[in-house]
PDB file of C-alpha atoms and ligand atoms in Angstrom:
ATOM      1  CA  UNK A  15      -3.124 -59.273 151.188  1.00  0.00           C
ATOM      2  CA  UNK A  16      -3.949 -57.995 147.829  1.00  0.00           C
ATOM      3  CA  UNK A  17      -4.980 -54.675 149.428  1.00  0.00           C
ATOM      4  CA  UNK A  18      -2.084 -54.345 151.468  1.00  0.00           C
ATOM      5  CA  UNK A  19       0.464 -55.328 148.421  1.00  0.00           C
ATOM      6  CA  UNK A  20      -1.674 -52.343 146.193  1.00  0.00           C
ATOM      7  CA  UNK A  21      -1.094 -50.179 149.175  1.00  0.00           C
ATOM      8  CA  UNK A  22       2.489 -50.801 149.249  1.00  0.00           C
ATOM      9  CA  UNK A  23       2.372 -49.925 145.758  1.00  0.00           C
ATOM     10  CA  UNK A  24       0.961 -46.552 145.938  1.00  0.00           C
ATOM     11  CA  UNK A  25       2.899 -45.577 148.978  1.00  0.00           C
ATOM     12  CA  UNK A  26       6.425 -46.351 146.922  1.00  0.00           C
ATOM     13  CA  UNK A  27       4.562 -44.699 143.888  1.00  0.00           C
ATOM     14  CA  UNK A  28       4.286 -41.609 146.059  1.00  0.00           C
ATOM     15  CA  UNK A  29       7.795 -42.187 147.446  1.00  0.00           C
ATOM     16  CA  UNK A  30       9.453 -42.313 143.771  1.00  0.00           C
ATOM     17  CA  UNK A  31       7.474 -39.226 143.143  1.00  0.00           C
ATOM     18  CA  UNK A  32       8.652 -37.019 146.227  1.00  0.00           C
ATOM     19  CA  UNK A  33      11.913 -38.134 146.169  1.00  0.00           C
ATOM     20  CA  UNK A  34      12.657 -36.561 142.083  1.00  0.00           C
ATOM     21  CA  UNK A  35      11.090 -33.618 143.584  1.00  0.00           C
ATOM     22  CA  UNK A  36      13.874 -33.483 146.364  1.00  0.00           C
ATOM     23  CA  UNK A  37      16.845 -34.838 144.702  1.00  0.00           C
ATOM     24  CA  UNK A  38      17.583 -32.026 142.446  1.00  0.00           C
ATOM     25  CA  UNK A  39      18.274 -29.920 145.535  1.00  0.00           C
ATOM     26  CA  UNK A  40      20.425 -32.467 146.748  1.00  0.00           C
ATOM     27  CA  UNK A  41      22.681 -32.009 143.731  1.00  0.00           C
ATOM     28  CA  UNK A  42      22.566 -28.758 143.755  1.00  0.00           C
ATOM     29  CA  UNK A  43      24.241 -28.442 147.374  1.00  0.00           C
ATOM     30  CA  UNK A  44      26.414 -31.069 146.251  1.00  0.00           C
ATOM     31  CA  UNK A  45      30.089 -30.332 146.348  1.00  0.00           C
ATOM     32  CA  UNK A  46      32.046 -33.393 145.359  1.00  0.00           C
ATOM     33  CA  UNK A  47      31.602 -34.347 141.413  1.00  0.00           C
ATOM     34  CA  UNK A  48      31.192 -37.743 142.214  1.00  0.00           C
ATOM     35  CA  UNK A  49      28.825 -37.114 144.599  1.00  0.00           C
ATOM     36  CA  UNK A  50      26.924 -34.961 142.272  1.00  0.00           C
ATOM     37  CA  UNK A  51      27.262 -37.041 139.771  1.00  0.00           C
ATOM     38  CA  UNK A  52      26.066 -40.338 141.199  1.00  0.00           C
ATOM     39  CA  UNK A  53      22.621 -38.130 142.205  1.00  0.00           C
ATOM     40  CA  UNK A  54      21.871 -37.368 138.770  1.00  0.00           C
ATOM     41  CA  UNK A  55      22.074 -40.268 137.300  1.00  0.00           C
ATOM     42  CA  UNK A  56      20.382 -41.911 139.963  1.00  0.00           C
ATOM     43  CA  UNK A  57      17.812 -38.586 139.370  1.00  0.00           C
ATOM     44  CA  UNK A  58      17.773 -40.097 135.743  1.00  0.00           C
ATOM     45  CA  UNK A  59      17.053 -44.185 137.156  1.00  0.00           C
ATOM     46  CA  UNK A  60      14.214 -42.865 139.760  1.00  0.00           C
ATOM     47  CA  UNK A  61      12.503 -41.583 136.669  1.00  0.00           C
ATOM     48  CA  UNK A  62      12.673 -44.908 134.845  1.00  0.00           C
ATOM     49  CA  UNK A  63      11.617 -46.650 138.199  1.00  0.00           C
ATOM     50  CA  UNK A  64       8.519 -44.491 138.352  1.00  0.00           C
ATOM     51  CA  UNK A  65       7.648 -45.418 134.905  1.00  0.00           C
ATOM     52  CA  UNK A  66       8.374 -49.239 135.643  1.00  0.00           C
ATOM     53  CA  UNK A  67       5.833 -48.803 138.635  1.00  0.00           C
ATOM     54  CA  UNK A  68       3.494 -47.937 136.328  1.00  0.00           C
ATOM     55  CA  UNK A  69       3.751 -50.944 134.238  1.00  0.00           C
ATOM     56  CA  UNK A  70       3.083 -52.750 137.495  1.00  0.00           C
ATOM     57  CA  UNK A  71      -0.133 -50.574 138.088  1.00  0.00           C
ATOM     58  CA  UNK A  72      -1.172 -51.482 134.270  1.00  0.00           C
ATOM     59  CA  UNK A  73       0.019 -55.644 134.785  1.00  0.00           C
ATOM     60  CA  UNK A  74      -2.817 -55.519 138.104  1.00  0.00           C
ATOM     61  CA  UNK A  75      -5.289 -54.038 136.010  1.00  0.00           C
ATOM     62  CA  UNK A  76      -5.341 -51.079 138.462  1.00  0.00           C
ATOM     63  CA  UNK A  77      -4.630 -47.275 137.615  1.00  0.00           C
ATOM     64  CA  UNK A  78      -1.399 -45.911 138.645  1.00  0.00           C
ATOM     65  CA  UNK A  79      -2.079 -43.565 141.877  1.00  0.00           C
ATOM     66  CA  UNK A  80      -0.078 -42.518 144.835  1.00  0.00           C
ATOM     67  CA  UNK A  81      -0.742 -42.199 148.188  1.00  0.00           C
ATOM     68  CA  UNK A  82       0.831 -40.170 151.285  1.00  0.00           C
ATOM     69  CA  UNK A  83       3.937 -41.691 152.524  1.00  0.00           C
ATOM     70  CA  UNK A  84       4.646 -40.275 155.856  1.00  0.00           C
ATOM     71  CA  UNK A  85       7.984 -41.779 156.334  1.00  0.00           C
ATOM     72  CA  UNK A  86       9.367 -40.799 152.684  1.00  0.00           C
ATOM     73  CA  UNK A  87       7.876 -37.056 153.489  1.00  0.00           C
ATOM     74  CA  UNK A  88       9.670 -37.150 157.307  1.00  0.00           C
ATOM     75  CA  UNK A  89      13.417 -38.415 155.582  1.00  0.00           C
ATOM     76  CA  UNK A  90      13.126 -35.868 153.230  1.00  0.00           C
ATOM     77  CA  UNK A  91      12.206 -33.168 155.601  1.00  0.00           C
ATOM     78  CA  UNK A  92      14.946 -34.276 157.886  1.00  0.00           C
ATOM     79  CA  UNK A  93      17.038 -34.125 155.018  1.00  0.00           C
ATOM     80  CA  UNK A  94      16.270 -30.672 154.257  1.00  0.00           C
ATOM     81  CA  UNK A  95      17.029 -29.557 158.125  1.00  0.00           C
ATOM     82  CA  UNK A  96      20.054 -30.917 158.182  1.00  0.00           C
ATOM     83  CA  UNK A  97      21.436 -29.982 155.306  1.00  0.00           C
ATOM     84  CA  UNK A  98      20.346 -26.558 156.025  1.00  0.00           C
ATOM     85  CA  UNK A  99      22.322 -26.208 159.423  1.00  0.00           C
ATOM     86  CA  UNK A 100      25.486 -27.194 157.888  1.00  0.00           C
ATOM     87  CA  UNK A 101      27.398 -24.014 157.027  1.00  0.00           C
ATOM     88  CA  UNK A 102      30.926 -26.295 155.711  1.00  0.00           C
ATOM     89  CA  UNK A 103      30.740 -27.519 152.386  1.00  0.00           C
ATOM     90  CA  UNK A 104      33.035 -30.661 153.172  1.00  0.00           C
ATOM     91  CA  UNK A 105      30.490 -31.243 155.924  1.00  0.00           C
ATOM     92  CA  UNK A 106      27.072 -30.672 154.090  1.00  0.00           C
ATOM     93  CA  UNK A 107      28.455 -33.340 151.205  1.00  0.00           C
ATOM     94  CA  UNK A 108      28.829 -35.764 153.984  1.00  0.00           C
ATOM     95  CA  UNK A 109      25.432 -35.302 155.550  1.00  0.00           C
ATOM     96  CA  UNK A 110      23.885 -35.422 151.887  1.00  0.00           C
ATOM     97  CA  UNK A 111      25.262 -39.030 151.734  1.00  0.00           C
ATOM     98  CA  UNK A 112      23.827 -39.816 154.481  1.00  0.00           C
ATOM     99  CA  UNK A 113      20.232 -38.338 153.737  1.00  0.00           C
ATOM    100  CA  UNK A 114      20.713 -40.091 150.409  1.00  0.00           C
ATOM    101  CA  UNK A 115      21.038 -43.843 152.062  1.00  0.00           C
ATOM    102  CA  UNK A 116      18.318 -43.162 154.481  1.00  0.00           C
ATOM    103  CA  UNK A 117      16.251 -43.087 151.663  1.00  0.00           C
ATOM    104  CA  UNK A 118      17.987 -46.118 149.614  1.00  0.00           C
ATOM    105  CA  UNK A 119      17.499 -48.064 152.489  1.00  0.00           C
ATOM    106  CA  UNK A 120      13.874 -46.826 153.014  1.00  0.00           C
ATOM    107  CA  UNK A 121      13.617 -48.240 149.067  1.00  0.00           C
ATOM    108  CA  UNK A 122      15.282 -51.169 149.564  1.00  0.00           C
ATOM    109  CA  UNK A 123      13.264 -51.937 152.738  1.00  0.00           C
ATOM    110  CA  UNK A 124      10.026 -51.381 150.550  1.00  0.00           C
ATOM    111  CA  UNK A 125      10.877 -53.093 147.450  1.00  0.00           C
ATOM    112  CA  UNK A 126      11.968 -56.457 149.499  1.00  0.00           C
ATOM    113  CA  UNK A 127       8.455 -56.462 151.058  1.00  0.00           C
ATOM    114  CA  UNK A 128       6.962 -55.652 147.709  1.00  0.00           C
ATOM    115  CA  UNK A 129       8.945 -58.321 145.927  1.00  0.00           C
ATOM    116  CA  UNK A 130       8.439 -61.340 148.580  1.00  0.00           C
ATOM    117  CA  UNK A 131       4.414 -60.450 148.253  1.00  0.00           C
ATOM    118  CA  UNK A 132       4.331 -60.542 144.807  1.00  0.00           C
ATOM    119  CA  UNK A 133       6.123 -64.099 144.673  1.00  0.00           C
ATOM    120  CA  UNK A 134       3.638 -65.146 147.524  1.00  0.00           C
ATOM    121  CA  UNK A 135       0.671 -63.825 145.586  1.00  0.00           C
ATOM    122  CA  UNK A 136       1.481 -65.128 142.159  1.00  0.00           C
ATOM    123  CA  UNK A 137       2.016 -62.340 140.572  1.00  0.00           C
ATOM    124  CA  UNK A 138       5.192 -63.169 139.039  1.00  0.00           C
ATOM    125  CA  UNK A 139       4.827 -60.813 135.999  1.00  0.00           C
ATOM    126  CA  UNK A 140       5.787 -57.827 138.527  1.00  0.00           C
ATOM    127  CA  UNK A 141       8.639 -59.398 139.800  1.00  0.00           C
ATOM    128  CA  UNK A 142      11.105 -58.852 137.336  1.00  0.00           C
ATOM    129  CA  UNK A 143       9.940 -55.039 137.087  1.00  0.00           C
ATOM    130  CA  UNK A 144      10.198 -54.565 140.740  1.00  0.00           C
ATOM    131  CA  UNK A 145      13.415 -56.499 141.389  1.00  0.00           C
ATOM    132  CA  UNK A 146      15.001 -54.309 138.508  1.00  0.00           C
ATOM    133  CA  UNK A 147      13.820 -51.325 141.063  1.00  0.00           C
ATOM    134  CA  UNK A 148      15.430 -52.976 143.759  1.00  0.00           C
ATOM    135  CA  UNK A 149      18.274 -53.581 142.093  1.00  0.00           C
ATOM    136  CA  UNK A 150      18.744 -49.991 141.641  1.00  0.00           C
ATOM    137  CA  UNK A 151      18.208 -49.171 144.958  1.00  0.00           C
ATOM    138  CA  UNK A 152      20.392 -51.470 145.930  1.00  0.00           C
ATOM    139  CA  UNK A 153      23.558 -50.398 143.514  1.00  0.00           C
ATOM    140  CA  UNK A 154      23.096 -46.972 144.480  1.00  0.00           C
ATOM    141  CA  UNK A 155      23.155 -47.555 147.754  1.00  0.00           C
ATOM    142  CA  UNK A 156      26.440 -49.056 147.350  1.00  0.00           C
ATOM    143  CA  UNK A 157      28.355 -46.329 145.157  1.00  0.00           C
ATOM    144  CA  UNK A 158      27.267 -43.968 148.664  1.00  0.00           C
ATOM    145  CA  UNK A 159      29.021 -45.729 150.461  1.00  0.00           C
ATOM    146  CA  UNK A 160      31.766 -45.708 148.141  1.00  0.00           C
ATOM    147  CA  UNK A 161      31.636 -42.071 147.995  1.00  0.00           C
ATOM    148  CA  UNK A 162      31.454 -41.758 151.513  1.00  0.00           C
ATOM    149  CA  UNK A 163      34.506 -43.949 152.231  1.00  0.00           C
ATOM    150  CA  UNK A 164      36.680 -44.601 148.937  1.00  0.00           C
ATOM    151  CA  UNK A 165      36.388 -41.614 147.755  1.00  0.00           C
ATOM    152  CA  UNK A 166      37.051 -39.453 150.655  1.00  0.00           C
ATOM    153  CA  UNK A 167      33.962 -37.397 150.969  1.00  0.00           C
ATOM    154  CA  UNK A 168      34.053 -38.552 155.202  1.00  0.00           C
ATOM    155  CA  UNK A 169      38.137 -38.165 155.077  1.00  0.00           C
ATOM    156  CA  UNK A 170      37.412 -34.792 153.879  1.00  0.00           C
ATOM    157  CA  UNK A 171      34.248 -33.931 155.663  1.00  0.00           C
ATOM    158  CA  UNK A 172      36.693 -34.573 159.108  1.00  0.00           C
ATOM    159  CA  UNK A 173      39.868 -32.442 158.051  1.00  0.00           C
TER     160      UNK A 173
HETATM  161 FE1  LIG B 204      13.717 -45.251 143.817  1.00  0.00          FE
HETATM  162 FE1  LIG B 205      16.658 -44.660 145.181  1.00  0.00          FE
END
């Protein structure tokens, strides 16, 4: 279980990775400020979680490595496609939201497993670092939806 808790590791190490490579783009074809906004600073957090992840490598006596992560690399390529066939701007900031929480969730979905192995395994000195990850996740997750629904990025998207 060690192995497969590493593994887990390395595949969300590799996640963090791809996904500051593809959220620039993401803000660039971002319309709505708050939509833009809440990207890059959530640009700015992914950084920090990447650098938490490595203090988790470092606690495990293990050296920080990533490996391919099919499912982050097929949500960001659907991402991409969809964005790319949307021609109305209204539109493409609603389908960005929703690219967005497909990968929060994929986090969140990751991180829970991480976190509940950890606790299993002892390790409780990654917890905390992980948790603060998930917490992330979690929080941006939410301010999508808000941006999706409060702030009228759907209302907008359907005019
Ligand atoms: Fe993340
Ligand atoms: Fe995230």
């Amino acid at each position: 279980m060690e192995d497969l808790m590493l593994h887990g590791l390395q595949d969300i190490y590799y996640a963090e990775q791809q996904v500051t490579k593809a959220l620039p783009k993401m803000i660039g074809q971002a319309t709505n400020r708050d939509l833009a906004q809440g990207l890059k600073l959530h640009l700015e957090e992914t950084n920090k979680q990447i650098e938490r992840l490595d203090q988790v490598f470092k606690k495990l006596g293990q050296k920080p490595s990533g490996i391919d992560c099919p499912a982050i690399d097929g949500l960001i390529k659907e991402s991409d496609e969809t964005a790319g066939e949307v021609d109305d701007k209204s539109v493409l900031d609603a389908a960005i939201v929703a690219n967005a929480q497909a990968v929060e969730h994929y986090e969140i979905a990751r991180y829970g497993t991480l976190i509940a192995w950890a606790q299993q395994l002892g390790h409780d000195d990654i917890v905390r670092l992980l948790t603060t990850n998930l917490n992330e996740e979690k929080a941006a997750n939410t301010k999508l939806n808000a941006i999706a629904l409060r702030k009228g990025v759907n209302r907008k998207a359907a005019s």
